[in-house]
mmCIF file with all atom_site columns, C-alpha atoms in Angstrom:
data_model
loop_
_atom_site.group_PDB
_atom_site.id
_atom_site.type_symbol
_atom_site.label_atom_id
_atom_site.label_alt_id
_atom_site.label_comp_id
_atom_site.label_asym_id
_atom_site.label_entity_id
_atom_site.label_seq_id
_atom_site.pdbx_PDB_ins_code
_atom_site.Cartn_x
_atom_site.Cartn_y
_atom_site.Cartn_z
_atom_site.occupancy
_atom_site.B_iso_or_equiv
_atom_site.pdbx_formal_charge
_atom_site.auth_seq_id
_atom_site.auth_comp_id
_atom_site.auth_asym_id
_atom_site.auth_atom_id
_atom_site.pdbx_PDB_model_num
ATOM 1   C CA . MET A 1 1   ? 33.432 51.185 -40.521 1.00 56.00 ? 1267 MET A CA 1
ATOM 2   C CA . ALA A 1 2   ? 33.235 51.777 -36.749 1.00 57.00 ? 1268 ALA A CA 1
ATOM 3   C CA . ASN A 1 3   ? 30.123 53.948 -37.283 1.00 62.00 ? 1269 ASN A CA 1
ATOM 4   C CA . THR A 1 4   ? 32.033 56.160 -39.711 1.00 63.00 ? 1270 THR A CA 1
ATOM 5   C CA . VAL A 1 5   ? 30.836 56.670 -43.269 1.00 70.00 ? 1271 VAL A CA 1
ATOM 6   C CA . ILE A 1 6   ? 33.721 56.251 -45.696 1.00 71.00 ? 1272 ILE A CA 1
ATOM 7   C CA . GLN A 1 7   ? 33.554 57.270 -49.336 1.00 74.00 ? 1273 GLN A CA 1
ATOM 8   C CA . ILE A 1 8   ? 36.328 56.376 -51.758 1.00 78.00 ? 1274 ILE A CA 1
ATOM 9   C CA . ALA A 1 9   ? 36.803 58.313 -54.991 1.00 78.00 ? 1275 ALA A CA 1
ATOM 10  C CA . VAL A 1 10  ? 37.680 55.743 -57.649 1.00 79.00 ? 1276 VAL A CA 1
ATOM 11  C CA . LEU A 1 11  ? 37.259 57.856 -60.764 1.00 80.00 ? 1277 LEU A CA 1
ATOM 12  C CA . PRO A 1 12  ? 38.698 61.376 -60.807 1.00 86.00 ? 1278 PRO A CA 1
ATOM 13  C CA . LEU A 1 13  ? 35.476 62.938 -62.097 1.00 85.00 ? 1279 LEU A CA 1
ATOM 14  C CA . GLY A 1 14  ? 36.400 66.407 -60.867 1.00 86.00 ? 1280 GLY A CA 1
ATOM 15  C CA . VAL A 1 15  ? 39.724 66.238 -62.697 1.00 88.00 ? 1281 VAL A CA 1
ATOM 16  C CA . TRP A 1 16  ? 38.004 65.135 -65.911 1.00 88.00 ? 1282 TRP A CA 1
ATOM 17  C CA . ILE A 1 17  ? 35.433 67.932 -65.673 1.00 88.00 ? 1283 ILE A CA 1
ATOM 18  C CA . LEU A 1 18  ? 38.157 70.524 -65.140 1.00 88.00 ? 1284 LEU A CA 1
ATOM 19  C CA . TYR A 1 19  ? 40.129 69.090 -68.056 1.00 88.00 ? 1285 TYR A CA 1
ATOM 20  C CA . PHE A 1 20  ? 37.207 69.448 -70.458 1.00 89.00 ? 1286 PHE A CA 1
ATOM 21  C CA . ILE A 1 21  ? 36.463 72.980 -69.231 1.00 89.00 ? 1287 ILE A CA 1
ATOM 22  C CA . LEU A 1 22  ? 40.055 74.223 -69.161 1.00 87.00 ? 1288 LEU A CA 1
ATOM 23  C CA . LYS A 1 23  ? 41.379 72.574 -72.358 1.00 85.00 ? 1289 LYS A CA 1
ATOM 24  C CA . ARG A 1 24  ? 39.560 75.135 -74.521 1.00 85.00 ? 1290 ARG A CA 1
ATOM 25  C CA . LYS A 1 25  ? 42.069 77.878 -73.774 1.00 85.00 ? 1291 LYS A CA 1
ATOM 26  C CA . GLU A 1 26  ? 45.752 77.317 -74.407 1.00 86.00 ? 1292 GLU A CA 1
ATOM 27  C CA . GLY A 1 27  ? 47.872 76.768 -71.270 1.00 87.00 ? 1293 GLY A CA 1
ATOM 28  C CA . ARG A 1 28  ? 45.081 76.782 -68.680 1.00 87.00 ? 1294 ARG A CA 1
ATOM 29  C CA . TRP A 1 29  ? 44.969 73.027 -68.178 1.00 88.00 ? 1295 TRP A CA 1
ATOM 30  C CA . GLU A 1 30  ? 48.745 72.853 -67.739 1.00 89.00 ? 1296 GLU A CA 1
ATOM 31  C CA . ARG A 1 31  ? 48.562 75.625 -65.120 1.00 89.00 ? 1297 ARG A CA 1
ATOM 32  C CA . TYR A 1 32  ? 45.721 74.063 -63.047 1.00 88.00 ? 1298 TYR A CA 1
ATOM 33  C CA . ARG A 1 33  ? 46.428 70.358 -63.623 1.00 89.00 ? 1299 ARG A CA 1
ATOM 34  C CA . LYS A 1 34  ? 48.604 69.914 -60.530 1.00 92.00 ? 1300 LYS A CA 1
ATOM 35  C CA . PHE A 1 35  ? 45.924 71.512 -58.308 1.00 90.00 ? 1301 PHE A CA 1
ATOM 36  C CA . ALA A 1 36  ? 43.203 69.268 -59.737 1.00 89.00 ? 1302 ALA A CA 1
ATOM 37  C CA . TRP A 1 37  ? 45.258 66.144 -59.069 1.00 91.00 ? 1303 TRP A CA 1
ATOM 38  C CA . LEU A 1 38  ? 46.227 67.463 -55.625 1.00 92.00 ? 1304 LEU A CA 1
ATOM 39  C CA . GLY A 1 39  ? 42.525 67.800 -54.788 1.00 88.00 ? 1305 GLY A CA 1
ATOM 40  C CA . PHE A 1 40  ? 41.866 64.245 -55.954 1.00 89.00 ? 1306 PHE A CA 1
ATOM 41  C CA . GLY A 1 41  ? 44.831 62.946 -53.944 1.00 90.00 ? 1307 GLY A CA 1
ATOM 42  C CA . ALA A 1 42  ? 43.680 64.874 -50.865 1.00 90.00 ? 1308 ALA A CA 1
ATOM 43  C CA . ASN A 1 43  ? 40.626 62.577 -50.737 1.00 87.00 ? 1309 ASN A CA 1
ATOM 44  C CA . TYR A 1 44  ? 42.942 59.676 -49.959 1.00 89.00 ? 1310 TYR A CA 1
ATOM 45  C CA . ILE A 1 45  ? 44.812 61.702 -47.362 1.00 91.00 ? 1311 ILE A CA 1
ATOM 46  C CA . PHE A 1 46  ? 41.482 62.427 -45.647 1.00 88.00 ? 1312 PHE A CA 1
ATOM 47  C CA . LEU A 1 47  ? 40.501 58.759 -45.949 1.00 86.00 ? 1313 LEU A CA 1
ATOM 48  C CA . LEU A 1 48  ? 43.726 57.666 -44.282 1.00 89.00 ? 1314 LEU A CA 1
ATOM 49  C CA . SER A 1 49  ? 43.327 60.218 -41.493 1.00 88.00 ? 1315 SER A CA 1
ATOM 50  C CA . ILE A 1 50  ? 39.735 59.079 -40.840 1.00 82.00 ? 1316 ILE A CA 1
ATOM 51  C CA . LEU A 1 51  ? 40.851 55.450 -40.608 1.00 82.00 ? 1317 LEU A CA 1
ATOM 52  C CA . VAL A 1 52  ? 43.678 56.298 -38.218 1.00 85.00 ? 1318 VAL A CA 1
ATOM 53  C CA . ALA A 1 53  ? 41.526 58.637 -36.102 1.00 81.00 ? 1319 ALA A CA 1
ATOM 54  C CA . SER A 1 54  ? 38.655 56.161 -35.767 1.00 77.00 ? 1320 SER A CA 1
ATOM 55  C CA . SER A 1 55  ? 40.969 53.350 -34.689 1.00 78.00 ? 1321 SER A CA 1
ATOM 56  C CA . ILE A 1 56  ? 42.817 55.559 -32.193 1.00 82.00 ? 1322 ILE A CA 1
ATOM 57  C CA . GLY A 1 57  ? 39.563 57.129 -30.971 1.00 77.00 ? 1323 GLY A CA 1
ATOM 58  C CA . HIS A 1 58  ? 38.291 53.756 -29.786 1.00 77.00 ? 1324 HIS A CA 1
ATOM 59  C CA . PHE A 1 59  ? 41.290 53.403 -27.466 1.00 81.00 ? 1325 PHE A CA 1
ATOM 60  C CA . VAL A 1 60  ? 41.235 56.997 -26.192 1.00 82.00 ? 1326 VAL A CA 1
ATOM 61  C CA . TYR A 1 61  ? 37.444 57.111 -25.715 1.00 81.00 ? 1327 TYR A CA 1
ATOM 62  C CA . PRO A 1 62  ? 36.323 53.548 -24.937 1.00 81.00 ? 1328 PRO A CA 1
ATOM 63  C CA . THR A 1 63  ? 32.572 53.061 -24.960 1.00 79.00 ? 1329 THR A CA 1
ATOM 64  C CA . ASP A 1 64  ? 32.721 50.445 -22.208 1.00 82.00 ? 1330 ASP A CA 1
ATOM 65  C CA . HIS A 1 65  ? 33.779 53.096 -19.653 1.00 83.00 ? 1331 HIS A CA 1
ATOM 66  C CA . ALA A 1 66  ? 31.138 55.398 -18.173 1.00 84.00 ? 1332 ALA A CA 1
ATOM 67  C CA . GLU A 1 67  ? 33.638 58.254 -17.781 1.00 82.00 ? 1333 GLU A CA 1
ATOM 68  C CA . THR A 1 68  ? 33.694 58.615 -21.569 1.00 83.00 ? 1334 THR A CA 1
ATOM 69  C CA . PHE A 1 69  ? 30.052 59.739 -21.419 1.00 87.00 ? 1335 PHE A CA 1
ATOM 70  C CA . VAL A 1 70  ? 29.961 61.310 -17.935 1.00 86.00 ? 1336 VAL A CA 1
ATOM 71  C CA . SER A 1 71  ? 33.206 63.065 -17.183 1.00 83.00 ? 1337 SER A CA 1
ATOM 72  C CA . ASP A 1 72  ? 32.369 66.553 -15.939 1.00 81.00 ? 1338 ASP A CA 1
ATOM 73  C CA . VAL A 1 73  ? 29.517 66.714 -13.410 1.00 82.00 ? 1339 VAL A CA 1
ATOM 74  C CA . LYS A 1 74  ? 30.226 70.140 -11.886 1.00 84.00 ? 1340 LYS A CA 1
ATOM 75  C CA . GLU A 1 75  ? 26.950 71.564 -13.197 1.00 85.00 ? 1341 GLU A CA 1
ATOM 76  C CA . ALA A 1 76  ? 25.020 68.286 -13.268 1.00 87.00 ? 1342 ALA A CA 1
ATOM 77  C CA . SER A 1 77  ? 21.671 67.724 -11.631 1.00 87.00 ? 1343 SER A CA 1
ATOM 78  C CA . ILE A 1 78  ? 18.844 65.220 -11.848 1.00 89.00 ? 1344 ILE A CA 1
ATOM 79  C CA . LEU A 1 79  ? 15.306 65.751 -12.981 1.00 89.00 ? 1345 LEU A CA 1
ATOM 80  C CA . SER A 1 80  ? 12.396 63.486 -12.150 1.00 89.00 ? 1346 SER A CA 1
ATOM 81  C CA . ILE A 1 81  ? 10.771 62.541 -15.471 1.00 88.00 ? 1347 ILE A CA 1
ATOM 82  C CA . HIS A 1 82  ? 8.264  59.974 -14.205 1.00 86.00 ? 1348 HIS A CA 1
ATOM 83  C CA . PRO A 1 83  ? 5.684  60.126 -11.397 1.00 82.00 ? 1349 PRO A CA 1
ATOM 84  C CA . THR A 1 84  ? 7.385  57.241 -9.586  1.00 81.00 ? 1350 THR A CA 1
ATOM 85  C CA . GLY A 1 85  ? 10.534 59.322 -9.116  1.00 82.00 ? 1351 GLY A CA 1
ATOM 86  C CA . ASN A 1 86  ? 10.929 61.517 -6.043  1.00 82.00 ? 1352 ASN A CA 1
ATOM 87  C CA . ALA A 1 87  ? 10.691 65.151 -7.167  1.00 80.00 ? 1353 ALA A CA 1
ATOM 88  C CA . LYS A 1 88  ? 12.884 66.201 -4.219  1.00 83.00 ? 1354 LYS A CA 1
ATOM 89  C CA . ALA A 1 89  ? 15.718 63.827 -5.089  1.00 85.00 ? 1355 ALA A CA 1
ATOM 90  C CA . VAL A 1 90  ? 19.133 65.496 -5.349  1.00 87.00 ? 1356 VAL A CA 1
ATOM 91  C CA . LEU A 1 91  ? 22.323 64.378 -7.070  1.00 86.00 ? 1357 LEU A CA 1
ATOM 92  C CA . ASN A 1 92  ? 25.243 63.724 -4.707  1.00 85.00 ? 1358 ASN A CA 1
ATOM 93  C CA . MET A 1 93  ? 28.112 64.941 -6.904  1.00 84.00 ? 1359 MET A CA 1
ATOM 94  C CA . ARG A 1 94  ? 30.790 63.849 -4.429  1.00 86.00 ? 1360 ARG A CA 1
ATOM 95  C CA . VAL A 1 95  ? 29.666 60.211 -4.631  1.00 86.00 ? 1361 VAL A CA 1
ATOM 96  C CA . LEU A 1 96  ? 29.168 60.379 -8.405  1.00 85.00 ? 1362 LEU A CA 1
ATOM 97  C CA . ASN A 1 97  ? 32.687 61.792 -8.904  1.00 83.00 ? 1363 ASN A CA 1
ATOM 98  C CA . SER A 1 98  ? 34.210 59.066 -6.754  1.00 83.00 ? 1364 SER A CA 1
ATOM 99  C CA . GLU A 1 99  ? 32.180 56.275 -8.369  1.00 83.00 ? 1365 GLU A CA 1
ATOM 100 C CA . ILE A 1 100 ? 32.349 57.349 -12.030 1.00 83.00 ? 1366 ILE A CA 1
ATOM 101 C CA . GLN A 1 101 ? 35.649 55.574 -12.709 1.00 82.00 ? 1367 GLN A CA 1
ATOM 102 C CA . SER A 1 102 ? 34.612 52.387 -10.932 1.00 81.00 ? 1368 SER A CA 1
ATOM 103 C CA . LEU A 1 103 ? 31.191 51.948 -12.544 1.00 83.00 ? 1369 LEU A CA 1
ATOM 104 C CA . LYS A 1 104 ? 30.837 48.461 -13.965 1.00 83.00 ? 1370 LYS A CA 1
ATOM 105 C CA . GLN A 1 105 ? 29.021 47.790 -17.208 1.00 85.00 ? 1371 GLN A CA 1
ATOM 106 C CA . SER A 1 106 ? 26.367 45.130 -16.839 1.00 80.00 ? 1372 SER A CA 1
ATOM 107 C CA . GLN A 1 107 ? 23.299 43.742 -18.567 1.00 78.00 ? 1373 GLN A CA 1
ATOM 108 C CA . ILE A 1 108 ? 20.279 46.004 -18.502 1.00 74.00 ? 1374 ILE A CA 1
ATOM 109 C CA . PHE A 1 109 ? 17.702 43.273 -18.992 1.00 67.00 ? 1375 PHE A CA 1
ATOM 110 C CA . ASP A 1 110 ? 18.032 41.112 -15.924 1.00 63.00 ? 1376 ASP A CA 1
ATOM 111 C CA . GLU A 1 111 ? 15.538 38.849 -14.175 1.00 67.00 ? 1377 GLU A CA 1
ATOM 112 C CA . SER A 1 112 ? 14.538 41.364 -11.523 1.00 65.00 ? 1378 SER A CA 1
ATOM 113 C CA . TRP A 1 113 ? 13.563 43.992 -14.096 1.00 63.00 ? 1379 TRP A CA 1
ATOM 114 C CA . TYR A 1 114 ? 11.590 41.418 -16.047 1.00 63.00 ? 1380 TYR A CA 1
ATOM 115 C CA . GLU A 1 115 ? 9.731  40.292 -12.917 1.00 66.00 ? 1381 GLU A CA 1
ATOM 116 C CA . ASP A 1 116 ? 9.068  43.880 -11.800 1.00 63.00 ? 1382 ASP A CA 1
ATOM 117 C CA . THR A 1 117 ? 7.538  44.824 -15.129 1.00 61.00 ? 1383 THR A CA 1
ATOM 118 C CA . LEU A 1 118 ? 5.595  41.559 -15.340 1.00 65.00 ? 1384 LEU A CA 1
ATOM 119 C CA . TYR A 1 119 ? 4.000  41.602 -11.891 1.00 63.00 ? 1385 TYR A CA 1
ATOM 120 C CA . GLN A 1 120 ? 3.535  45.336 -11.303 1.00 61.00 ? 1386 GLN A CA 1
ATOM 121 C CA . GLU A 1 121 ? 1.235  47.708 -13.075 1.00 61.00 ? 1387 GLU A CA 1
ATOM 122 C CA . LYS A 1 122 ? 3.133  49.413 -15.871 1.00 56.00 ? 1388 LYS A CA 1
ATOM 123 C CA . ALA A 1 123 ? 1.971  52.899 -14.887 1.00 54.00 ? 1389 ALA A CA 1
ATOM 124 C CA . LYS A 1 124 ? 3.267  52.428 -11.335 1.00 65.00 ? 1390 LYS A CA 1
ATOM 125 C CA . TYR A 1 125 ? 6.751  51.168 -12.179 1.00 70.00 ? 1391 TYR A CA 1
ATOM 126 C CA . GLU A 1 126 ? 9.613  52.890 -13.933 1.00 80.00 ? 1392 GLU A CA 1
ATOM 127 C CA . ARG A 1 127 ? 13.153 51.665 -13.445 1.00 82.00 ? 1393 ARG A CA 1
ATOM 128 C CA . PHE A 1 128 ? 14.786 54.913 -14.646 1.00 86.00 ? 1394 PHE A CA 1
ATOM 129 C CA . PRO A 1 129 ? 12.632 57.792 -13.391 1.00 88.00 ? 1395 PRO A CA 1
ATOM 130 C CA . TYR A 1 130 ? 15.427 60.393 -13.357 1.00 90.00 ? 1396 TYR A CA 1
ATOM 131 C CA . LEU A 1 131 ? 17.320 62.236 -16.078 1.00 90.00 ? 1397 LEU A CA 1
ATOM 132 C CA . LEU A 1 132 ? 20.915 63.349 -15.483 1.00 90.00 ? 1398 LEU A CA 1
ATOM 133 C CA . LYS A 1 133 ? 21.176 66.878 -16.865 1.00 90.00 ? 1399 LYS A CA 1
ATOM 134 C CA . ASP A 1 134 ? 24.233 68.975 -17.756 1.00 88.00 ? 1400 ASP A CA 1
ATOM 135 C CA . ALA A 1 135 ? 26.767 66.173 -17.374 1.00 86.00 ? 1401 ALA A CA 1
ATOM 136 C CA . LYS A 1 136 ? 29.474 66.585 -19.988 1.00 85.00 ? 1402 LYS A CA 1
ATOM 137 C CA . PRO A 1 137 ? 31.287 63.765 -21.792 1.00 86.00 ? 1403 PRO A CA 1
ATOM 138 C CA . LYS A 1 138 ? 35.049 63.434 -21.894 1.00 85.00 ? 1404 LYS A CA 1
ATOM 139 C CA . TRP A 1 139 ? 36.526 66.397 -23.741 1.00 85.00 ? 1405 TRP A CA 1
ATOM 140 C CA . GLY A 1 140 ? 37.037 65.681 -27.431 1.00 78.00 ? 1406 GLY A CA 1
ATOM 141 C CA . SER A 1 141 ? 35.036 62.464 -27.499 1.00 80.00 ? 1407 SER A CA 1
ATOM 142 C CA . GLY A 1 142 ? 32.145 63.940 -29.456 1.00 77.00 ? 1408 GLY A CA 1
ATOM 143 C CA . HIS A 1 143 ? 29.746 61.505 -27.783 1.00 81.00 ? 1409 HIS A CA 1
ATOM 144 C CA . ARG A 1 144 ? 26.187 62.753 -27.511 1.00 83.00 ? 1410 ARG A CA 1
ATOM 145 C CA . SER A 1 145 ? 24.043 60.854 -25.096 1.00 87.00 ? 1411 SER A CA 1
ATOM 146 C CA . THR A 1 146 ? 21.014 60.965 -22.867 1.00 89.00 ? 1412 THR A CA 1
ATOM 147 C CA . ILE A 1 147 ? 21.649 59.658 -19.374 1.00 90.00 ? 1413 ILE A CA 1
ATOM 148 C CA . PHE A 1 148 ? 18.943 58.171 -17.178 1.00 92.00 ? 1414 PHE A CA 1
ATOM 149 C CA . VAL A 1 149 ? 19.438 57.415 -13.482 1.00 90.00 ? 1415 VAL A CA 1
ATOM 150 C CA . GLU A 1 150 ? 18.010 54.303 -11.896 1.00 88.00 ? 1416 GLU A CA 1
ATOM 151 C CA . LYS A 1 151 ? 15.401 54.614 -9.156  1.00 86.00 ? 1417 LYS A CA 1
ATOM 152 C CA . ASP A 1 152 ? 17.778 53.397 -6.442  1.00 87.00 ? 1418 ASP A CA 1
ATOM 153 C CA . GLY A 1 153 ? 20.471 55.846 -7.619  1.00 86.00 ? 1419 GLY A CA 1
ATOM 154 C CA . LYS A 1 154 ? 23.052 53.159 -8.333  1.00 87.00 ? 1420 LYS A CA 1
ATOM 155 C CA . GLY A 1 155 ? 22.620 52.699 -12.063 1.00 87.00 ? 1421 GLY A CA 1
ATOM 156 C CA . LEU A 1 156 ? 23.084 54.802 -15.186 1.00 90.00 ? 1422 LEU A CA 1
ATOM 157 C CA . LEU A 1 157 ? 21.435 54.048 -18.506 1.00 91.00 ? 1423 LEU A CA 1
ATOM 158 C CA . ILE A 1 158 ? 23.370 55.852 -21.220 1.00 90.00 ? 1424 ILE A CA 1
ATOM 159 C CA . GLN A 1 159 ? 21.501 56.133 -24.496 1.00 90.00 ? 1425 GLN A CA 1
ATOM 160 C CA . THR A 1 160 ? 23.581 57.050 -27.542 1.00 87.00 ? 1426 THR A CA 1
ATOM 161 C CA . PRO A 1 161 ? 22.278 57.297 -31.108 1.00 85.00 ? 1427 PRO A CA 1
ATOM 162 C CA . THR A 1 162 ? 23.489 53.749 -31.788 1.00 83.00 ? 1428 THR A CA 1
ATOM 163 C CA . GLU A 1 163 ? 23.324 51.828 -28.506 1.00 85.00 ? 1429 GLU A CA 1
ATOM 164 C CA . HIS A 1 164 ? 22.175 51.627 -24.891 1.00 87.00 ? 1430 HIS A CA 1
ATOM 165 C CA . LEU A 1 165 ? 24.783 51.132 -22.156 1.00 90.00 ? 1431 LEU A CA 1
ATOM 166 C CA . TYR A 1 166 ? 24.048 50.288 -18.533 1.00 91.00 ? 1432 TYR A CA 1
ATOM 167 C CA . PHE A 1 167 ? 26.512 50.922 -15.724 1.00 91.00 ? 1433 PHE A CA 1
ATOM 168 C CA . ARG A 1 168 ? 26.051 49.932 -12.081 1.00 89.00 ? 1434 ARG A CA 1
ATOM 169 C CA . SER A 1 169 ? 27.592 51.426 -8.949  1.00 88.00 ? 1435 SER A CA 1
ATOM 170 C CA . THR A 1 170 ? 28.035 50.132 -5.398  1.00 87.00 ? 1436 THR A CA 1
ATOM 171 C CA . GLN A 1 171 ? 26.869 53.398 -3.807  1.00 87.00 ? 1437 GLN A CA 1
ATOM 172 C CA . SER A 1 172 ? 23.833 55.510 -4.519  1.00 88.00 ? 1438 SER A CA 1
ATOM 173 C CA . PHE A 1 173 ? 24.554 58.958 -5.927  1.00 86.00 ? 1439 PHE A CA 1
ATOM 174 C CA . VAL A 1 174 ? 20.963 60.143 -5.488  1.00 86.00 ? 1440 VAL A CA 1
ATOM 175 C CA . GLU A 1 175 ? 19.848 61.549 -2.154  1.00 84.00 ? 1441 GLU A CA 1
ATOM 176 C CA . GLY A 1 176 ? 16.143 61.269 -1.462  1.00 75.00 ? 1442 GLY A CA 1
ATOM 177 C CA . GLY A 1 177 ? 15.535 58.585 -4.105  1.00 58.00 ? 1443 GLY A CA 1
ATOM 178 C CA . ASP A 1 178 ? 14.283 55.050 -3.583  1.00 57.00 ? 1444 ASP A CA 1
ATOM 179 C CA . GLU A 1 179 ? 17.030 53.365 -1.531  1.00 52.00 ? 1445 GLU A CA 1
ATOM 180 C CA . LYS A 1 180 ? 16.270 49.695 -2.063  1.00 49.00 ? 1446 LYS A CA 1
#
């Protein structure tokens, strides 16, 4: 449920095991019975807290906002990971900080990307030749992601373990990149 594994204890197996072990000596089961049932009941308390936390977490850390994945860029930099990227390109943190809240999510597979990959040699074209390093997600979100920067410096491809998200900006936050 919402990428959270939920396990429900239907049979109190732990309680039964303790009963059969502790019933041999007089008075032991009566002494530890309330703790065994408390442990079984705690499973449902944890289940309820997971359900509440996962539903609240979606509203506090929405995945359709880029600032959930890229919140702190004080130590961020970009790294060229493909030969088509400019090795001297530098991240403009001022622009990225101002644009991070206004980034719009859009489709990653558009017609221009399809045409570029179809009509150009694959070795000569890479849409995301930069990697955004040391950018931290929103505190407490727990989101782990790899962030790629588009060649023109206006797009971010955020790759999480379960999905790919693409966000587009109006201004380029890469200096020295391909400004098309």
